[in-house]
PDB file of C-alpha atoms in Angstrom:
ATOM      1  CA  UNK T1219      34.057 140.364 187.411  1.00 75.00           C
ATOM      2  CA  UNK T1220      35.188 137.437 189.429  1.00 81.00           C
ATOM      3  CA  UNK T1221      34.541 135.141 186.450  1.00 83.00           C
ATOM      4  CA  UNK T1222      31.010 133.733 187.245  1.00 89.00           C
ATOM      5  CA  UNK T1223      29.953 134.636 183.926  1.00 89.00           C
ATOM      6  CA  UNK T1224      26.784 131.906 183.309  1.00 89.00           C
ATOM      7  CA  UNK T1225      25.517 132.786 186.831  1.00 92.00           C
ATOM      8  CA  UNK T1226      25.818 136.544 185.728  1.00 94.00           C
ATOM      9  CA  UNK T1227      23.926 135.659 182.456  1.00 91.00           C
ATOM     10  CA  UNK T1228      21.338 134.438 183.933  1.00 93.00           C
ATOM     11  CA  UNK T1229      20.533 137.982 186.264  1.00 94.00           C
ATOM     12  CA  UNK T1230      20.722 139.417 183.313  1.00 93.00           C
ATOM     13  CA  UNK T1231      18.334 137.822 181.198  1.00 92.00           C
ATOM     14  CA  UNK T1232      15.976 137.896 184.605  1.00 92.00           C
ATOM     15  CA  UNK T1233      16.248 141.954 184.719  1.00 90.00           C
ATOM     16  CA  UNK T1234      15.850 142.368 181.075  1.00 90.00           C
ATOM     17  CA  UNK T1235      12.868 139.963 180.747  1.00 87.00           C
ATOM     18  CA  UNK T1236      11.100 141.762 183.647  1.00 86.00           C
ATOM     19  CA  UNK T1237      11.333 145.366 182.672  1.00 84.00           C
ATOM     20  CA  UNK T1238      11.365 144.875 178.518  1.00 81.00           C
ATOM     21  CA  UNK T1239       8.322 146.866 177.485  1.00 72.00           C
ATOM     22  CA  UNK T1240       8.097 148.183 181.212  1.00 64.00           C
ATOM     23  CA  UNK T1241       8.416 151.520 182.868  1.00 63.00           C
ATOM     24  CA  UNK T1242      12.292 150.236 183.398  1.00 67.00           C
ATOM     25  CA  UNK T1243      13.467 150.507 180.039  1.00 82.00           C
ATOM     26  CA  UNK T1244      16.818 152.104 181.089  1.00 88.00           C
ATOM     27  CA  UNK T1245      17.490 148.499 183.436  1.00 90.00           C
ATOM     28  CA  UNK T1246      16.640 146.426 179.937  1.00 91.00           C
ATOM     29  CA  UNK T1247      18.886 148.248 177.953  1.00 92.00           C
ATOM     30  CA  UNK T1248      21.383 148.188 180.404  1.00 93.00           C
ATOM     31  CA  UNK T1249      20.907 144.367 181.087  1.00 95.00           C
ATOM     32  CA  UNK T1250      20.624 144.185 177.275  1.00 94.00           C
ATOM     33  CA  UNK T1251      24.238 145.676 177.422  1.00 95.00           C
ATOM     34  CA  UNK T1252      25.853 143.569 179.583  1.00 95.00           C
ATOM     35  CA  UNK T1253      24.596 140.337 177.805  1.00 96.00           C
ATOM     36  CA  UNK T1254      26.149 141.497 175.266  1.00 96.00           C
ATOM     37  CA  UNK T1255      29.663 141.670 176.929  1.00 96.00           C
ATOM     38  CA  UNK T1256      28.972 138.452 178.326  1.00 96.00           C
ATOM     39  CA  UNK T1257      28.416 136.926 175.191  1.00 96.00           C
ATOM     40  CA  UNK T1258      31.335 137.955 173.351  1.00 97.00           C
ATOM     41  CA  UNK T1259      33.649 136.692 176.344  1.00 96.00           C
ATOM     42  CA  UNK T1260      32.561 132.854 175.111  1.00 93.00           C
ATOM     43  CA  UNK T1261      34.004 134.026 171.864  1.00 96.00           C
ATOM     44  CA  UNK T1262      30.550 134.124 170.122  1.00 97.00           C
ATOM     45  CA  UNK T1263      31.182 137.926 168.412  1.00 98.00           C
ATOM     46  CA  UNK T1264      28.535 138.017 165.661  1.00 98.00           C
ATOM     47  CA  UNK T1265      25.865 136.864 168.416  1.00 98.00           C
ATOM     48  CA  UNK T1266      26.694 139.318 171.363  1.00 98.00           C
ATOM     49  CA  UNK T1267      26.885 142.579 168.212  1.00 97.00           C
ATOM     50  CA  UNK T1268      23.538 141.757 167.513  1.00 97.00           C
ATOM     51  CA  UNK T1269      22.487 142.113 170.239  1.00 96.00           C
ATOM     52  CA  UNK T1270      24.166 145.200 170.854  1.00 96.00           C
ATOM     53  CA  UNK T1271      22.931 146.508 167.937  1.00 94.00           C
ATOM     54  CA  UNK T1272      18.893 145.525 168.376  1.00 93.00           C
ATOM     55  CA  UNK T1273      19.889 147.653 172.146  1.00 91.00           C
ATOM     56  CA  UNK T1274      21.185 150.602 169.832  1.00 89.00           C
ATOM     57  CA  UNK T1275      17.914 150.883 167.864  1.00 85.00           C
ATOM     58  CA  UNK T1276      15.591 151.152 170.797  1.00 77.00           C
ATOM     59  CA  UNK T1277      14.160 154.723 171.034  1.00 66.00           C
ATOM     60  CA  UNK T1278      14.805 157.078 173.886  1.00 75.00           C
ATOM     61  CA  UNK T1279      18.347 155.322 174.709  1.00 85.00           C
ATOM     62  CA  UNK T1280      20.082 157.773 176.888  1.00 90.00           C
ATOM     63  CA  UNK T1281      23.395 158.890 175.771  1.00 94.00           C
ATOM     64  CA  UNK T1282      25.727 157.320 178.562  1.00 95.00           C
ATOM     65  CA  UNK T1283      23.990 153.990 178.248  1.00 95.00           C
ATOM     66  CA  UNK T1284      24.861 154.271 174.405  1.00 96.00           C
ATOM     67  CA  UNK T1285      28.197 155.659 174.929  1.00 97.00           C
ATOM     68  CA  UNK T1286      28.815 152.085 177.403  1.00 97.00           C
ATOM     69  CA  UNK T1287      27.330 150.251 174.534  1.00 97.00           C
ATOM     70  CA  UNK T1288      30.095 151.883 171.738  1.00 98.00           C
ATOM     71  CA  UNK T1289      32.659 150.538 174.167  1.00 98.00           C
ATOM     72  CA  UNK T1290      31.861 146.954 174.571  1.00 98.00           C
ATOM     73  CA  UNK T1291      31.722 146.857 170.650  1.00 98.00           C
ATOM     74  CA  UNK T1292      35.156 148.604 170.961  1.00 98.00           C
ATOM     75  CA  UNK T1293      35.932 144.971 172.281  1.00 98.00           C
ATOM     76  CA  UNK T1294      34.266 142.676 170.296  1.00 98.00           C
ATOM     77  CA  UNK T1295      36.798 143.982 167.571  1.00 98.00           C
ATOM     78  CA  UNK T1296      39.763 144.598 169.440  1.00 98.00           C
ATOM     79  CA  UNK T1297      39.537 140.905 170.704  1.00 98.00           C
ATOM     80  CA  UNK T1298      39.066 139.910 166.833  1.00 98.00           C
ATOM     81  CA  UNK T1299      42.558 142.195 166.366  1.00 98.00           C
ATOM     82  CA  UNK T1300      40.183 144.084 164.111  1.00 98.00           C
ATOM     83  CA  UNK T1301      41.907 147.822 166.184  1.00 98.00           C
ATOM     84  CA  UNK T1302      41.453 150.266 163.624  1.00 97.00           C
ATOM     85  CA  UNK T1303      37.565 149.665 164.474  1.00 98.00           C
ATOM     86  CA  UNK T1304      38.075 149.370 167.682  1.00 98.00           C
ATOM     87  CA  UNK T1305      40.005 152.235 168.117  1.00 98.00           C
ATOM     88  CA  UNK T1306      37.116 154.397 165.897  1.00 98.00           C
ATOM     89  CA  UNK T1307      34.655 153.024 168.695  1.00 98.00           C
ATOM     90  CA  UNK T1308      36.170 153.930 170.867  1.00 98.00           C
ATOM     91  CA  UNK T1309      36.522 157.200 170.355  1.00 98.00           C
ATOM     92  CA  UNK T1310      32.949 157.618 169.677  1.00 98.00           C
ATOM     93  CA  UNK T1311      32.303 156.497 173.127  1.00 98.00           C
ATOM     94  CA  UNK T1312      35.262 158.839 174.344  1.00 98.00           C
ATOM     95  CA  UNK T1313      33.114 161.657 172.979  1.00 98.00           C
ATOM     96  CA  UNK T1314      29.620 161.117 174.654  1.00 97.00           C
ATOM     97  CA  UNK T1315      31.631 160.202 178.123  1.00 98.00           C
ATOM     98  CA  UNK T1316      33.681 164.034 177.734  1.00 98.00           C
ATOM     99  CA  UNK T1317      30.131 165.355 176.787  1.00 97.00           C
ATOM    100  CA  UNK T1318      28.904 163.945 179.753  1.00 97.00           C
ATOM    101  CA  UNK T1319      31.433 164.339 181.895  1.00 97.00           C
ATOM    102  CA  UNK T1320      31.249 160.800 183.314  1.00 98.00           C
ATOM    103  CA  UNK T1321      34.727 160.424 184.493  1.00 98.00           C
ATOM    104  CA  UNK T1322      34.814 156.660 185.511  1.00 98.00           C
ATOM    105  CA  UNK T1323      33.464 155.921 181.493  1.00 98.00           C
ATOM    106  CA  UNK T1324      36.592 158.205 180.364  1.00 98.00           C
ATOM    107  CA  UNK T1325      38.997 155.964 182.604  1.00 98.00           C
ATOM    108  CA  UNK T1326      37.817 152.810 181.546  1.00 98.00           C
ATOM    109  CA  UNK T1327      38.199 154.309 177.244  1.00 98.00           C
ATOM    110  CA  UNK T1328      41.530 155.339 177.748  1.00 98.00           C
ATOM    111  CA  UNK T1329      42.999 151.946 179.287  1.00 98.00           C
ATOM    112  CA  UNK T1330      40.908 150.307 176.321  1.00 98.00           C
ATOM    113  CA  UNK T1331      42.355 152.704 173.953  1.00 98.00           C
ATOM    114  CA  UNK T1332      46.026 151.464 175.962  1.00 98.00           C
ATOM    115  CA  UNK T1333      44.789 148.081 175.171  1.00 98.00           C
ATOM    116  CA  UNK T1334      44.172 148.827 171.373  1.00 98.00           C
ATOM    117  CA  UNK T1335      47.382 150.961 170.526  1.00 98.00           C
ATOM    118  CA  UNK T1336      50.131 148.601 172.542  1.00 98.00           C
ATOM    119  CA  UNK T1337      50.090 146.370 169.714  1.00 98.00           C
ATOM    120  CA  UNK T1338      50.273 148.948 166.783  1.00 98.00           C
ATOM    121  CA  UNK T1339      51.628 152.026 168.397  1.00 98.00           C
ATOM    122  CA  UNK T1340      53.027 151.615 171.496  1.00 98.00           C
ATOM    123  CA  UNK T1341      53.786 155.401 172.032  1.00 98.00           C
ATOM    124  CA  UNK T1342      50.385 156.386 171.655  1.00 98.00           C
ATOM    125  CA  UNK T1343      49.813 153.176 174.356  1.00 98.00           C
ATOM    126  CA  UNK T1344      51.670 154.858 176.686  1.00 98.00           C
ATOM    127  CA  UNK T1345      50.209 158.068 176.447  1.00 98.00           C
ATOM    128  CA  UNK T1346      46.798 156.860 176.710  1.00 98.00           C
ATOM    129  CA  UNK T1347      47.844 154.191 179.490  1.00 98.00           C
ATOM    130  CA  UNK T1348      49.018 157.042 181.934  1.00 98.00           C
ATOM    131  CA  UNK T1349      45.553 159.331 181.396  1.00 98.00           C
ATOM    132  CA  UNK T1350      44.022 155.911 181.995  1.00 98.00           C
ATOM    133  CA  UNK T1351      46.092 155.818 185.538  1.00 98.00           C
ATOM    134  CA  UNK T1352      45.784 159.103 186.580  1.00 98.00           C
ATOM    135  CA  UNK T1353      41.996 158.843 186.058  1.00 98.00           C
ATOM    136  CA  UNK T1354      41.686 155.560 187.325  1.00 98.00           C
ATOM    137  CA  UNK T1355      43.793 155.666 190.233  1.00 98.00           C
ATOM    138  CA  UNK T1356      42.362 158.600 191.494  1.00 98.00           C
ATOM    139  CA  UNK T1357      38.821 156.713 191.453  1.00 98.00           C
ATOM    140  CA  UNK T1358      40.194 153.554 192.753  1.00 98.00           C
ATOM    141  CA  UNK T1359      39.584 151.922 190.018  1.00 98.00           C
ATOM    142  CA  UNK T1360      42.755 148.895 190.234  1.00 98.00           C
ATOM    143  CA  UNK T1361      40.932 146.517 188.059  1.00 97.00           C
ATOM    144  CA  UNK T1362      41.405 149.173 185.519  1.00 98.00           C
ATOM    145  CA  UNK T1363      44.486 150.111 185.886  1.00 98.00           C
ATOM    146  CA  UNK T1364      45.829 146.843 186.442  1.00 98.00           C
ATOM    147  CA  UNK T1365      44.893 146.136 183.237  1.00 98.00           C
ATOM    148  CA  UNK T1366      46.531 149.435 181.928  1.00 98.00           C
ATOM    149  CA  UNK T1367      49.728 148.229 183.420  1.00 99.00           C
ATOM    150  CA  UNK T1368      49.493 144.769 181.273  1.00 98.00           C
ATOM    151  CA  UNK T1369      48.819 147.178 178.375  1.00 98.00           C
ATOM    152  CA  UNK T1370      51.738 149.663 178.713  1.00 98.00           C
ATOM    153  CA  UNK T1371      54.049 146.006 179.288  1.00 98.00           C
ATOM    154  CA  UNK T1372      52.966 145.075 175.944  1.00 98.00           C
ATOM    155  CA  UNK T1373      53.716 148.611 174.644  1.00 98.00           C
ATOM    156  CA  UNK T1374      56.888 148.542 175.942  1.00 98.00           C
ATOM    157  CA  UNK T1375      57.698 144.337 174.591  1.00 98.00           C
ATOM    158  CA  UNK T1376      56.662 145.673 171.171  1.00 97.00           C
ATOM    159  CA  UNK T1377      59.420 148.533 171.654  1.00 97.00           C
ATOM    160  CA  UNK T1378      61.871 146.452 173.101  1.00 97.00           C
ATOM    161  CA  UNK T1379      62.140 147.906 176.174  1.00 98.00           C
ATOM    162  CA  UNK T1380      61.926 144.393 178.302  1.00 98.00           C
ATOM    163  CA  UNK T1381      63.023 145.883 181.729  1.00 98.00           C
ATOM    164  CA  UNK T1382      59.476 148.503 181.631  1.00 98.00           C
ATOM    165  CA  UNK T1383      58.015 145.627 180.119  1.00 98.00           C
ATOM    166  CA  UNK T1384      58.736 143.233 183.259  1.00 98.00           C
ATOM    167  CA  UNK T1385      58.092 145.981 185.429  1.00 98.00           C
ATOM    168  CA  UNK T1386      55.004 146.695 184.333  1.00 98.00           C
ATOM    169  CA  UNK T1387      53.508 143.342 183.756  1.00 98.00           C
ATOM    170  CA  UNK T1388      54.831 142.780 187.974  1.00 98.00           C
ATOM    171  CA  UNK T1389      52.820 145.733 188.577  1.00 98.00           C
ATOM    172  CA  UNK T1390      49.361 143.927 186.504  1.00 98.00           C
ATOM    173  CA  UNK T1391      49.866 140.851 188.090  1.00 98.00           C
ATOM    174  CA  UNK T1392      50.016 142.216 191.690  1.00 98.00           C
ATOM    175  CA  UNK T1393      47.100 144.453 191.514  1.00 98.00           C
ATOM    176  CA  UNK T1394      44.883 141.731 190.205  1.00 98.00           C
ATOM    177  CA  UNK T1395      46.029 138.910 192.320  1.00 98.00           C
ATOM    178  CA  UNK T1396      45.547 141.413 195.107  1.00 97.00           C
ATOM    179  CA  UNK T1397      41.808 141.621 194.250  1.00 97.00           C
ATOM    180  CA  UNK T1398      41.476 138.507 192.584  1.00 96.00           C
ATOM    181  CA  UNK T1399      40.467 139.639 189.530  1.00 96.00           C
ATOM    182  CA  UNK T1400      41.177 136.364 187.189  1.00 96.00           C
ATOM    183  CA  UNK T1401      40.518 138.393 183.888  1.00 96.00           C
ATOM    184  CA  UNK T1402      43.038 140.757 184.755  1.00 97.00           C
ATOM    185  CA  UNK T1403      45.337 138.040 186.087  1.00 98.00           C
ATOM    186  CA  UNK T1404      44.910 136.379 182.957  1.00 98.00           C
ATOM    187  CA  UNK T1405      46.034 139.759 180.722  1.00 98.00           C
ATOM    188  CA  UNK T1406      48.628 140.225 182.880  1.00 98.00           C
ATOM    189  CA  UNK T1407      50.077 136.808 182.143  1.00 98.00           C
ATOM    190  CA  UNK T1408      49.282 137.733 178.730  1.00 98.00           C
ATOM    191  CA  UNK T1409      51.760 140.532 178.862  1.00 98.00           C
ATOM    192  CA  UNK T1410      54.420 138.223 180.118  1.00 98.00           C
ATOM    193  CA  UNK T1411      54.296 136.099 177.408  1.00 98.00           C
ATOM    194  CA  UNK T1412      55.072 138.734 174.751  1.00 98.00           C
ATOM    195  CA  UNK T1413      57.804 139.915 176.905  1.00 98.00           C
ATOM    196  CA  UNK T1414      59.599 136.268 176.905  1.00 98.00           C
ATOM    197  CA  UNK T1415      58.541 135.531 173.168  1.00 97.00           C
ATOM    198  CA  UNK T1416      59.930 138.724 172.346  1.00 97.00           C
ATOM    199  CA  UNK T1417      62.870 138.666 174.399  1.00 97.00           C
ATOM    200  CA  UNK T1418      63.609 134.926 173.653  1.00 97.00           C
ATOM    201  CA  UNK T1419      62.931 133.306 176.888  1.00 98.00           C
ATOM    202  CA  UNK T1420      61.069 130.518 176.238  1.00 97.00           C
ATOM    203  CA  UNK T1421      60.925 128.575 179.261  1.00 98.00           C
ATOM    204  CA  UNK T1422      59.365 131.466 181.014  1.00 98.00           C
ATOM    205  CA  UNK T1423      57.373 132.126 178.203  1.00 98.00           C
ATOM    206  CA  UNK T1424      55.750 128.658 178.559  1.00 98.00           C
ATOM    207  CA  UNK T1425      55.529 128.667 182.628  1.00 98.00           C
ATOM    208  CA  UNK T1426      53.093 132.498 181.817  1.00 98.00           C
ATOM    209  CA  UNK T1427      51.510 130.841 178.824  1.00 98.00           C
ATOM    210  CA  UNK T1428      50.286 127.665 180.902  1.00 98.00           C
ATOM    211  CA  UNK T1429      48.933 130.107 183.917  1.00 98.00           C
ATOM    212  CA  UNK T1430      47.005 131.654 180.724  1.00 98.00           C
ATOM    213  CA  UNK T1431      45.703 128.253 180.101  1.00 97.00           C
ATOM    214  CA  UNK T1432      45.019 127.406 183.634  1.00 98.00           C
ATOM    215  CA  UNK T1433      42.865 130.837 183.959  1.00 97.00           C
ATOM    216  CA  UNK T1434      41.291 130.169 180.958  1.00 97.00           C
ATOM    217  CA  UNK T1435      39.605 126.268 181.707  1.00 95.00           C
ATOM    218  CA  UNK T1436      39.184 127.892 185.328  1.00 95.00           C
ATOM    219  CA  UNK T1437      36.809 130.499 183.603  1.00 95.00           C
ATOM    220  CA  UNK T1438      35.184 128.666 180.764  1.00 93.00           C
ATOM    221  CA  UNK T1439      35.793 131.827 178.589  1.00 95.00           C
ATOM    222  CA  UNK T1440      38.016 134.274 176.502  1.00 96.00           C
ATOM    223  CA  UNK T1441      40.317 131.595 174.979  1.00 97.00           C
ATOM    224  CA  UNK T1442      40.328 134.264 172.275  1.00 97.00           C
ATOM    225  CA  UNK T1443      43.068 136.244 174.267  1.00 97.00           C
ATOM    226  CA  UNK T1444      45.196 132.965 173.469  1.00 97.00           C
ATOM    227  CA  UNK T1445      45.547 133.562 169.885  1.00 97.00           C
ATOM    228  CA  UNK T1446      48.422 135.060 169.608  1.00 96.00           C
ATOM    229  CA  UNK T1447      50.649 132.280 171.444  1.00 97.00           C
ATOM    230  CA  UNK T1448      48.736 130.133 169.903  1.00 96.00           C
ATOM    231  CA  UNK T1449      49.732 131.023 166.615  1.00 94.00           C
ATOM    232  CA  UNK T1450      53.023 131.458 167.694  1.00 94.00           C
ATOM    233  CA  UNK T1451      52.970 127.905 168.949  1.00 95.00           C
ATOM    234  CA  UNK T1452      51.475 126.602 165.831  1.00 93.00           C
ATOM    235  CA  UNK T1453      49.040 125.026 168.257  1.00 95.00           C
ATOM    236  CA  UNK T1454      46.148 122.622 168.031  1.00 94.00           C
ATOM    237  CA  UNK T1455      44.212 124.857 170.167  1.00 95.00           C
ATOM    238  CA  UNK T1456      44.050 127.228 166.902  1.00 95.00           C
ATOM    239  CA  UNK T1457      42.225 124.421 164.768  1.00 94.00           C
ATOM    240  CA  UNK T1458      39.723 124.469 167.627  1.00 93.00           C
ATOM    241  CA  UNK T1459      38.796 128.297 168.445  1.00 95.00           C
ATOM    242  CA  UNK T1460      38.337 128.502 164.310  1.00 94.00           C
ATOM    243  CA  UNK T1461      35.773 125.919 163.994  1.00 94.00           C
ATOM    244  CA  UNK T1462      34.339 127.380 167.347  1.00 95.00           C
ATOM    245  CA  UNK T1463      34.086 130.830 167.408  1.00 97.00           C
ATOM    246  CA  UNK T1464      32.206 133.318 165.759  1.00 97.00           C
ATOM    247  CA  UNK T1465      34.648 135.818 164.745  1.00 98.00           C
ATOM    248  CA  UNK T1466      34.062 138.573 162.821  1.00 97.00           C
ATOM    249  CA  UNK T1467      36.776 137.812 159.880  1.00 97.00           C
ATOM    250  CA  UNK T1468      38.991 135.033 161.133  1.00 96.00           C
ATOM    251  CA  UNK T1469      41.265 135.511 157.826  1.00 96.00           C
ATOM    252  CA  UNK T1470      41.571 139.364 158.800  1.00 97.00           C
ATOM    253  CA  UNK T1471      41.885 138.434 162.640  1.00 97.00           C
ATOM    254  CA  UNK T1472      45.172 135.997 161.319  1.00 96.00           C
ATOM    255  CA  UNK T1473      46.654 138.390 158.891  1.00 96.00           C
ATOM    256  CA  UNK T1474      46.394 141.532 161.347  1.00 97.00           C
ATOM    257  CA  UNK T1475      47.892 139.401 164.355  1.00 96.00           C
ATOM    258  CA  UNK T1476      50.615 137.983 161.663  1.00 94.00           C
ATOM    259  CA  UNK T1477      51.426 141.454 160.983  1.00 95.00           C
ATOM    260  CA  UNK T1478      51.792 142.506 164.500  1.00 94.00           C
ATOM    261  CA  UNK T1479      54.546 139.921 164.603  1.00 89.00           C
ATOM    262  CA  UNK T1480      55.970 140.317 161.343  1.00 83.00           C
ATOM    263  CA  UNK T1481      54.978 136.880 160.273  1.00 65.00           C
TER     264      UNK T1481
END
């Protein structure tokens, strides 16, 4: 969480090599899990769903674990703009976590679902963003709902409604600075640059899109959230995340993001 992602890695792949074939299969398939998410954060999709999927076809998976698993492919796609899958993901994993009744599962779905529908139905962003804050809020849970609150921003850019927008992406910003969360610092940023590119103001567009580059050399990872701005920017960062990413379908990933912006 605090962006030490190759020292993380490395625990990982330590916990799942000790209990594969073991009595601790539940700690390898959640290890298994969470390499997974780490991979995908380098921008190497294909690699981190397979192994998600090899995770999904071991026997006796309990359902929570698999129901964590449907949500980190929920993001594998969303990040490739791909949200119509995402979306169907995560509802699946919606489903298991209401079966269950694991609460803390259901509050991190509906900020990802917040995350999903800002871009393509910002209503239905906002309605999912506030279960996501009650929820979340009352588990004191601020790294996910300070990531709800750069969701609803966005929600609120794509309406037009700037002065929510700037409210809300004040609110992202503070929570995660205030627990220095740098992924969430860096979607919060994230939310301030659609405000200014959608409300015009591109010097302060540029001063939230370089603390999005800072964050992102600082961490080594998720240049993928860039793509937007990048396109945007016609920038020669886009020549390089092509050549050097595995996405899913970068000529779907360009066409859904140009038709988010109506370009």
């Amino acid at each position: 969480m605090m962006g030490r992602f190759s020292d993380a890695r490395v625990l990982f792949h330590d916990i799942s090599s000790k209990y594969k074939n073991g009595s601790g299969n539940e700690l390898y398939l959640k290890s298994q899990i969470q390499i997974g998410d780490l991979t995908f954060l380098s921008g190497r999709f294909r690699d981190s769903m397979k192994i998600l999927e090899s995770a999904s076809g071991e026997t006796n998976m309990d359902s929570g674990i698999y129901a964590e698993l449907l949500r980190i492919e929920g993001h594998i796609y969303r990040f490739n703009f791909m949200l119509e899958e995402a979306i169907g993901k995560y509802f699946n994993s919606l489903e298991l976590a209401r079966t269950l009744n694991i609460l803390g599962l259901q509050g991190k779905i509906y900020n990802n679902l917040a995350e999903s529908y800002c871009w393509i139905q910002p209503e239905k962003a906002i309605e999912y963003g506030n279960k996501s804050l009650e929820i979340n809020k009352n588990l004191n849970a601020p790294v996910e709902y300070g990531k709800t609150y750069a969701a609803m921003s966005i929600a609120c850019s794509m309406n037009g409604d700037f002065s929510s927008s700037l409210k809300y992406s004040d609110m992202a910003l503070s929570t995660q600075e205030g627990i220095k969360y740098p992924g969430g610092m860096l979607y919060a940023h994230g939310s301030y640059c659609l405000l200014y590119l959608m409300s015009g103001n591109h010097d302060k567009f540029m001063m939230h899109y370089s603390e999005m580059k800072n964050l992102v050399h600082r961490l080594n990872a998720v240049e993928f959230t860039m793509i937007p701005y990048y396109i945007y920017l016609n920038s020669p960062e886009l020549k390089y995340i092509v050549e050097n990413m595995q996405w899913i379908d970068f000529t779907k990933t360009l066409n859904n993001v140009k038709a988010i912006f109506g370009s």
